[in-house]
PDB file of C-alpha atoms and ligand atoms in Angstrom:
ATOM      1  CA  UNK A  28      45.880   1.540   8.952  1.00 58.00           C
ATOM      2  CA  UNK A  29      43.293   4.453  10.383  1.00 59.00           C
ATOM      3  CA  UNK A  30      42.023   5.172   6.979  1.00 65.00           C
ATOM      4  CA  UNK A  31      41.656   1.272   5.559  1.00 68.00           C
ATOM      5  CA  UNK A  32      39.535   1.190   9.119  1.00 62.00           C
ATOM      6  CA  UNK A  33      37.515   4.192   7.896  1.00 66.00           C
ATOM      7  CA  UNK A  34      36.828   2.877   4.686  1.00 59.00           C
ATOM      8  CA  UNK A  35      35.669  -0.623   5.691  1.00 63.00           C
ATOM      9  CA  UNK A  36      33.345   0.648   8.082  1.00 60.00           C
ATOM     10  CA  UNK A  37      32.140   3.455   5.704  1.00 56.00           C
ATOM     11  CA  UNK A  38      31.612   0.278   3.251  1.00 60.00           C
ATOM     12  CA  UNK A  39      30.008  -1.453   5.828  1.00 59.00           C
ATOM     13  CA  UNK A  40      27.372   1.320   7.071  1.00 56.00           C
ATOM     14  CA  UNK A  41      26.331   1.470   3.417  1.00 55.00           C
ATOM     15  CA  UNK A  42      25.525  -2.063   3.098  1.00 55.00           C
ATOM     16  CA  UNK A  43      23.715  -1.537   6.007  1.00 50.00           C
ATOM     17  CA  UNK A  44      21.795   1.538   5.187  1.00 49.00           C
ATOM     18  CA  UNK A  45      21.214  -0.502   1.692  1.00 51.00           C
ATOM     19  CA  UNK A  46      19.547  -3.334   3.373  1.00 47.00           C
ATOM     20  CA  UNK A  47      17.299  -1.223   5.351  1.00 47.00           C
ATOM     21  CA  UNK A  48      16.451   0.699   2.380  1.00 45.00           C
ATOM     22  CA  UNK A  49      15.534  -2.071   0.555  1.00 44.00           C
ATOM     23  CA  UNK A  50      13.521  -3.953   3.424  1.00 41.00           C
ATOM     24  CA  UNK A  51      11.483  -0.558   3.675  1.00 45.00           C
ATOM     25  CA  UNK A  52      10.785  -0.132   0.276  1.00 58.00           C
ATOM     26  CA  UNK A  53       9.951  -3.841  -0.875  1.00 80.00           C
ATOM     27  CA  UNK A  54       7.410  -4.626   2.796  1.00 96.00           C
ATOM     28  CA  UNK A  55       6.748  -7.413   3.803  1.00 97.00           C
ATOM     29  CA  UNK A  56       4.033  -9.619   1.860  1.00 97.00           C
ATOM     30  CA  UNK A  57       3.662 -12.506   4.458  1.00 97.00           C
ATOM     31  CA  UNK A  58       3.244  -9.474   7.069  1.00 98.00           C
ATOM     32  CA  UNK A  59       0.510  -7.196   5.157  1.00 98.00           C
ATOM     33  CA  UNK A  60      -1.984 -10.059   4.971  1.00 98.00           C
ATOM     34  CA  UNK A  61      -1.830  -9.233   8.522  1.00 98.00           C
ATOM     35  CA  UNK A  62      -2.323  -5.738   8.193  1.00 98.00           C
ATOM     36  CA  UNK A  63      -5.006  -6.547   5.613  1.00 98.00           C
ATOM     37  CA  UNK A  64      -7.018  -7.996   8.676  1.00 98.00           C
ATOM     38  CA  UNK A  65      -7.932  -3.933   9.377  1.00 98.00           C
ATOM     39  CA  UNK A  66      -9.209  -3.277   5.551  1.00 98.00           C
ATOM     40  CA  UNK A  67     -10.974  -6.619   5.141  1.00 98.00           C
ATOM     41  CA  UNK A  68     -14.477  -5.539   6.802  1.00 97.00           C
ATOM     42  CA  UNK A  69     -14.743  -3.384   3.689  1.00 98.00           C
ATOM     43  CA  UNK A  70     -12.198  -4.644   0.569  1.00 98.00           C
ATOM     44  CA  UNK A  71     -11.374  -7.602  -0.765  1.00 98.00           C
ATOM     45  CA  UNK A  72      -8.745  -9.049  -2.882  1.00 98.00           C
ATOM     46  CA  UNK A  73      -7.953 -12.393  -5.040  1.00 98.00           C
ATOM     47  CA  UNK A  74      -9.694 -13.899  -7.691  1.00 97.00           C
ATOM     48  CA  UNK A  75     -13.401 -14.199  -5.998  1.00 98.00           C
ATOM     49  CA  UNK A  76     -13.061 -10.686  -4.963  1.00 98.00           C
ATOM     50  CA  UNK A  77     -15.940  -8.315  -4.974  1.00 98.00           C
ATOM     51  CA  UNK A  78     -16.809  -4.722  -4.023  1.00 98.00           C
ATOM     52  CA  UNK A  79     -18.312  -4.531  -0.849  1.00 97.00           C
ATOM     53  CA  UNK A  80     -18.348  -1.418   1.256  1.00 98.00           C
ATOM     54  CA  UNK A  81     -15.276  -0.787  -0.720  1.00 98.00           C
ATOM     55  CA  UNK A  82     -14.338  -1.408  -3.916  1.00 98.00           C
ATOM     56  CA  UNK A  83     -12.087  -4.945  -4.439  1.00 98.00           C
ATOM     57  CA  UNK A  84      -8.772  -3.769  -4.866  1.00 98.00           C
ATOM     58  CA  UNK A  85      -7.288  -6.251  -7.492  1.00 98.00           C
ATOM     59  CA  UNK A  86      -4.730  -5.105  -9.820  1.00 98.00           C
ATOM     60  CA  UNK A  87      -4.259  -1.942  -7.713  1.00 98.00           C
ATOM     61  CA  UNK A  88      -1.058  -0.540  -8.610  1.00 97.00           C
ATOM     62  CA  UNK A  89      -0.980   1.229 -11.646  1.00 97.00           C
ATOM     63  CA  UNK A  90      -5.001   1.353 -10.981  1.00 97.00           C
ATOM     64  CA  UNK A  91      -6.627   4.948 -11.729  1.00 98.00           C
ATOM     65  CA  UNK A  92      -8.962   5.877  -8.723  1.00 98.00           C
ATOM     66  CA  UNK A  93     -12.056   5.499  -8.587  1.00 98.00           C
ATOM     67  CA  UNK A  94     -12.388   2.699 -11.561  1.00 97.00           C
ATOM     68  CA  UNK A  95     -13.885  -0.111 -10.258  1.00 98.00           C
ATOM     69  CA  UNK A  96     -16.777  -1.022 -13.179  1.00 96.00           C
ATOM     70  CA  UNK A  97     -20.191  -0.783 -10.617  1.00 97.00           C
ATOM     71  CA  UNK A  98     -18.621   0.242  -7.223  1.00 98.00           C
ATOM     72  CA  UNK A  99     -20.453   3.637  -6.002  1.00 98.00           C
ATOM     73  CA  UNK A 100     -17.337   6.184  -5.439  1.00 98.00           C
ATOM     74  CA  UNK A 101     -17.354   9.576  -4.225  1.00 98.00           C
ATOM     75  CA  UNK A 102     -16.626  12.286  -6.145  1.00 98.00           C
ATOM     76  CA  UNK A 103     -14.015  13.566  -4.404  1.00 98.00           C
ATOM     77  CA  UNK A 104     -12.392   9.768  -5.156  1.00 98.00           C
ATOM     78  CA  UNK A 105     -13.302   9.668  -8.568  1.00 97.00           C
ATOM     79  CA  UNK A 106     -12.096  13.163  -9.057  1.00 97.00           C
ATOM     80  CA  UNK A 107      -8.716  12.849  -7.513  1.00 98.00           C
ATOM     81  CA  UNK A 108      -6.975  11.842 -10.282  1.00 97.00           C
ATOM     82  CA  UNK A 109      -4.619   9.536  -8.157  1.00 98.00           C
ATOM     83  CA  UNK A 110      -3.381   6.639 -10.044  1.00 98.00           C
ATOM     84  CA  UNK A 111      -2.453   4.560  -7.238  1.00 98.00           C
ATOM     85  CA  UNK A 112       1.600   3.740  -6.892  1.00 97.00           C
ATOM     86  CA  UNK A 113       3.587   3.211  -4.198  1.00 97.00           C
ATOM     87  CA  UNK A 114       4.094   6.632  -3.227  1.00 97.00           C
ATOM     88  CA  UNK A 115       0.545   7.796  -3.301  1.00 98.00           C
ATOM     89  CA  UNK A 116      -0.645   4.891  -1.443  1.00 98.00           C
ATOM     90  CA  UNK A 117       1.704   5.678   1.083  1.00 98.00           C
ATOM     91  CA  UNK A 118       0.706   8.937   1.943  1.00 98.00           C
ATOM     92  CA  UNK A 119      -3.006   7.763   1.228  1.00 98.00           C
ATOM     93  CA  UNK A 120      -2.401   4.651   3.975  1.00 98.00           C
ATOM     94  CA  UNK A 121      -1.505   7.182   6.283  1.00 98.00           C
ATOM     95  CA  UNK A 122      -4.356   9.865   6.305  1.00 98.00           C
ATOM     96  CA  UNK A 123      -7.045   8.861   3.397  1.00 98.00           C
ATOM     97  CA  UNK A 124      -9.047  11.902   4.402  1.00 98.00           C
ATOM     98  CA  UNK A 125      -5.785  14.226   4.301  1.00 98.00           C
ATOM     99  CA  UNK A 126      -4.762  12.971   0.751  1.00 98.00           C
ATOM    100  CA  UNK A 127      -8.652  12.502  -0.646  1.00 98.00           C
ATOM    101  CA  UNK A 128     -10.477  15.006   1.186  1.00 98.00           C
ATOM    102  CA  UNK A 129     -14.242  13.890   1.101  1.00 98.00           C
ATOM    103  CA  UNK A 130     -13.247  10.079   0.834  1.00 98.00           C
ATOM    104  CA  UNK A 131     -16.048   7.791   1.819  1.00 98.00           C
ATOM    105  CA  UNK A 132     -13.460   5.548   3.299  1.00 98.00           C
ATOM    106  CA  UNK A 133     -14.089   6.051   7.161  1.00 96.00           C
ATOM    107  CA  UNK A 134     -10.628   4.780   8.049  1.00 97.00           C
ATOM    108  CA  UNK A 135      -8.683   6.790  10.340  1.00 97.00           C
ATOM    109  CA  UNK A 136      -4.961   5.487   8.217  1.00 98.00           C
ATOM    110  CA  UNK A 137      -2.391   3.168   9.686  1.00 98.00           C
ATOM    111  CA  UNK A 138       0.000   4.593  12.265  1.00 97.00           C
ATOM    112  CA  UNK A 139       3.238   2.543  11.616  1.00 97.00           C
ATOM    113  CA  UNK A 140       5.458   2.970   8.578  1.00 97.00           C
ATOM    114  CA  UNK A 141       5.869  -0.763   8.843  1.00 97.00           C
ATOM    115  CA  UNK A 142       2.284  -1.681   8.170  1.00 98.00           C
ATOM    116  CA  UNK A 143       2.058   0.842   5.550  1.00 98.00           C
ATOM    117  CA  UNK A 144       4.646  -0.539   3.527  1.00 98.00           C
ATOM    118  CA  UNK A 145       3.805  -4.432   4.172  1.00 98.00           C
ATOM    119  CA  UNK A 146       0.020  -4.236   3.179  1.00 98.00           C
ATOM    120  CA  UNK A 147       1.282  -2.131  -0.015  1.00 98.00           C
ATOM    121  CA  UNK A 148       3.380  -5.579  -0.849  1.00 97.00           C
ATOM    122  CA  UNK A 149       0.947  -7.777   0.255  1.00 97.00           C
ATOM    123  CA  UNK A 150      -1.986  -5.908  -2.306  1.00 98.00           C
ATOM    124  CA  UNK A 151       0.920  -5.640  -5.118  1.00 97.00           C
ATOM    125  CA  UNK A 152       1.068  -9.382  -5.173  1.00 96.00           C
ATOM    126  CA  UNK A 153      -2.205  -9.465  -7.267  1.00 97.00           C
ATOM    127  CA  UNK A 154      -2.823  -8.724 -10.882  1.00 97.00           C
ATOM    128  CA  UNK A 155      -6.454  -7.255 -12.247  1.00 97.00           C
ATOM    129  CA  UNK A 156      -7.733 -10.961 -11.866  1.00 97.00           C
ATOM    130  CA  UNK A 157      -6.878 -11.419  -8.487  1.00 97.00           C
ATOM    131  CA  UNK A 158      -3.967 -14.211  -9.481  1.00 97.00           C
ATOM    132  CA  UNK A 159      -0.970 -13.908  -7.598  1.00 93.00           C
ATOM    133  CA  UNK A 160       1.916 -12.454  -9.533  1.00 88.00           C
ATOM    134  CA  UNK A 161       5.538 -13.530  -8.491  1.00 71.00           C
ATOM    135  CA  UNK A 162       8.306 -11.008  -8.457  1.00 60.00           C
TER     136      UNK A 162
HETATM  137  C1  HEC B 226     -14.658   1.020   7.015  1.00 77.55           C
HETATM  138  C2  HEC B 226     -14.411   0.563   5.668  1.00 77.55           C
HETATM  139  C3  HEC B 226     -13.018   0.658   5.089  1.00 77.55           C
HETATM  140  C4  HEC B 226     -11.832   0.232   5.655  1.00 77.55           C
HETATM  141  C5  HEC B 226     -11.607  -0.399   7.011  1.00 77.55           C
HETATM  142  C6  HEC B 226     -10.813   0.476   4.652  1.00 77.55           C
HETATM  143  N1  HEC B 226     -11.359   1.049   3.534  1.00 77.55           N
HETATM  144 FE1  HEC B 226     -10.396   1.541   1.813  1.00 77.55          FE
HETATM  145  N2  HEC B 226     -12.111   2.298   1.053  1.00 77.55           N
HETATM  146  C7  HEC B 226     -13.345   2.251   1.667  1.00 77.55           C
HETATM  147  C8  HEC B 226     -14.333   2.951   0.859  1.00 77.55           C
HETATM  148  C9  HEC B 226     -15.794   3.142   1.184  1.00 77.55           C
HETATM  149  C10 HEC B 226     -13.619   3.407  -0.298  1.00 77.55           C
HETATM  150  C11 HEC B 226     -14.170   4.249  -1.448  1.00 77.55           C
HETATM  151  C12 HEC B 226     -13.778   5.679  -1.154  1.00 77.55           C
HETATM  152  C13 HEC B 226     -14.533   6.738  -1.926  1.00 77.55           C
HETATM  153  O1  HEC B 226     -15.213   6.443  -2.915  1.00 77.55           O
HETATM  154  O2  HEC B 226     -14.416   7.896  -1.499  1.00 77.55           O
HETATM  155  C14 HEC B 226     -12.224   2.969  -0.132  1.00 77.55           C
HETATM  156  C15 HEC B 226     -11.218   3.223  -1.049  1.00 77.55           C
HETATM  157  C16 HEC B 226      -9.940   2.702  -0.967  1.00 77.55           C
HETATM  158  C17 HEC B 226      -8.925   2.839  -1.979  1.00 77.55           C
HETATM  159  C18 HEC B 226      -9.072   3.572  -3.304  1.00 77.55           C
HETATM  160  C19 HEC B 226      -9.492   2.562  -4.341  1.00 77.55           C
HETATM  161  C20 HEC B 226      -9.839   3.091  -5.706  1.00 77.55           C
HETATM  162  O3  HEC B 226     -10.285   2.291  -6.518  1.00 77.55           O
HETATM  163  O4  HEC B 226      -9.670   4.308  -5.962  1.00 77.55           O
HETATM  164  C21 HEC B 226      -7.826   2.150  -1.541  1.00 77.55           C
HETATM  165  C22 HEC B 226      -6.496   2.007  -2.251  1.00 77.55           C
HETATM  166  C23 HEC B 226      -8.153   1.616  -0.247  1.00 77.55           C
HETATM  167  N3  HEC B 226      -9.432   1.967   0.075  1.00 77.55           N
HETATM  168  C24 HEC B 226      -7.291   0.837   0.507  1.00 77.55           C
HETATM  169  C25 HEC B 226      -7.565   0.424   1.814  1.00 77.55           C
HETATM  170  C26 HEC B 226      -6.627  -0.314   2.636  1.00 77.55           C
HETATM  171  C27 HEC B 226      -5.276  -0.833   2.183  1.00 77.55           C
HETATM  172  C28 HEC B 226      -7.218  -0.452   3.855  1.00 77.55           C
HETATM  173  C29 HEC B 226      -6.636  -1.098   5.103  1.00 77.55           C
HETATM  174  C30 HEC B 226      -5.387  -0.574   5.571  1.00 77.55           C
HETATM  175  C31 HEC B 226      -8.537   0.146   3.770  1.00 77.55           C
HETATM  176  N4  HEC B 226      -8.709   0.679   2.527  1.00 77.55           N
HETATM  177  C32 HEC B 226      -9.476   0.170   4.807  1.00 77.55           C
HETATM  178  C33 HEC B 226     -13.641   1.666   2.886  1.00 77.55           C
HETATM  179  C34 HEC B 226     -12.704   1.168   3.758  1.00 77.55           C
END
């Protein structure tokens, strides 16, 4: 009786520490077009995006930094070697300056893990045209 207890609830915290892995890992889309409000003074994305005071940031994951055809990087951009995932963006999200020391991007990061991970779905929604990709 004690133990079939301490199994179902062992089942049941790890269908609940599943869940919240997942919901971490996957973001929000809906939710980072929020967060997106904070990047759009400088980047775009979708298919009439353009560099601005950023480069447009279509088809970013999987991306090599700094290889936007045109767009006027910094060195220490183009010389990071990133290619952008979902780790590296994380960390980049955070503290751009901390992970690409000598970024032009004069953004101070975003604070909550929530928005980090929702504006990484919302930008992984769109191929290197700008079209929406369903997954
Ligand atoms: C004040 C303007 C500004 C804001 C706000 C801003 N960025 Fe940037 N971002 C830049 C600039 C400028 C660069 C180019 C950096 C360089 O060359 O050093 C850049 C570069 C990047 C890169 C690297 C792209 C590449 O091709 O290597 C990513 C990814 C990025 N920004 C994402 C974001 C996201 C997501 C946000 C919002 C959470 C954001 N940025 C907010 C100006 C901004």
């Amino acid at each position: 009786m004690f133990s079939k207890m301490r199994i179902s609830m062992l089942v049941a915290s790890f269908a609940f520490l599943a869940s919240v892995g997942a919901a971490n890992a996957a973001g929000d889309p809906a939710a980072g077009e929020k967060v997106f409000a904070k990047c759009h003074i400088c980047h775009q994305v979708g298919p009439t995006a353009k560099s601005a005071i950023g480069p447009e940031l279509n088809g970013l994951i999987g991306r090599h930094s700094g290889s936007v055809e045109g767009y006027a990087y910094s060195d220490a951009n183009k010389n990071s070697g990133i290619v952008w995932d979902v780790p590296t963006l994380e960390v980049y999200l955070k503290n751009p300056r901390a992970k690409v020391p000598g970024t032009k991007m004069m953004f101070p990061g975003l604070q909550k893990q929530s928005d980090i991970d929702d504006v990484i779905a919302y930008l992984s929604q769109f191929d290197a045209k700008g079209e929406m990709v369903k997954k």
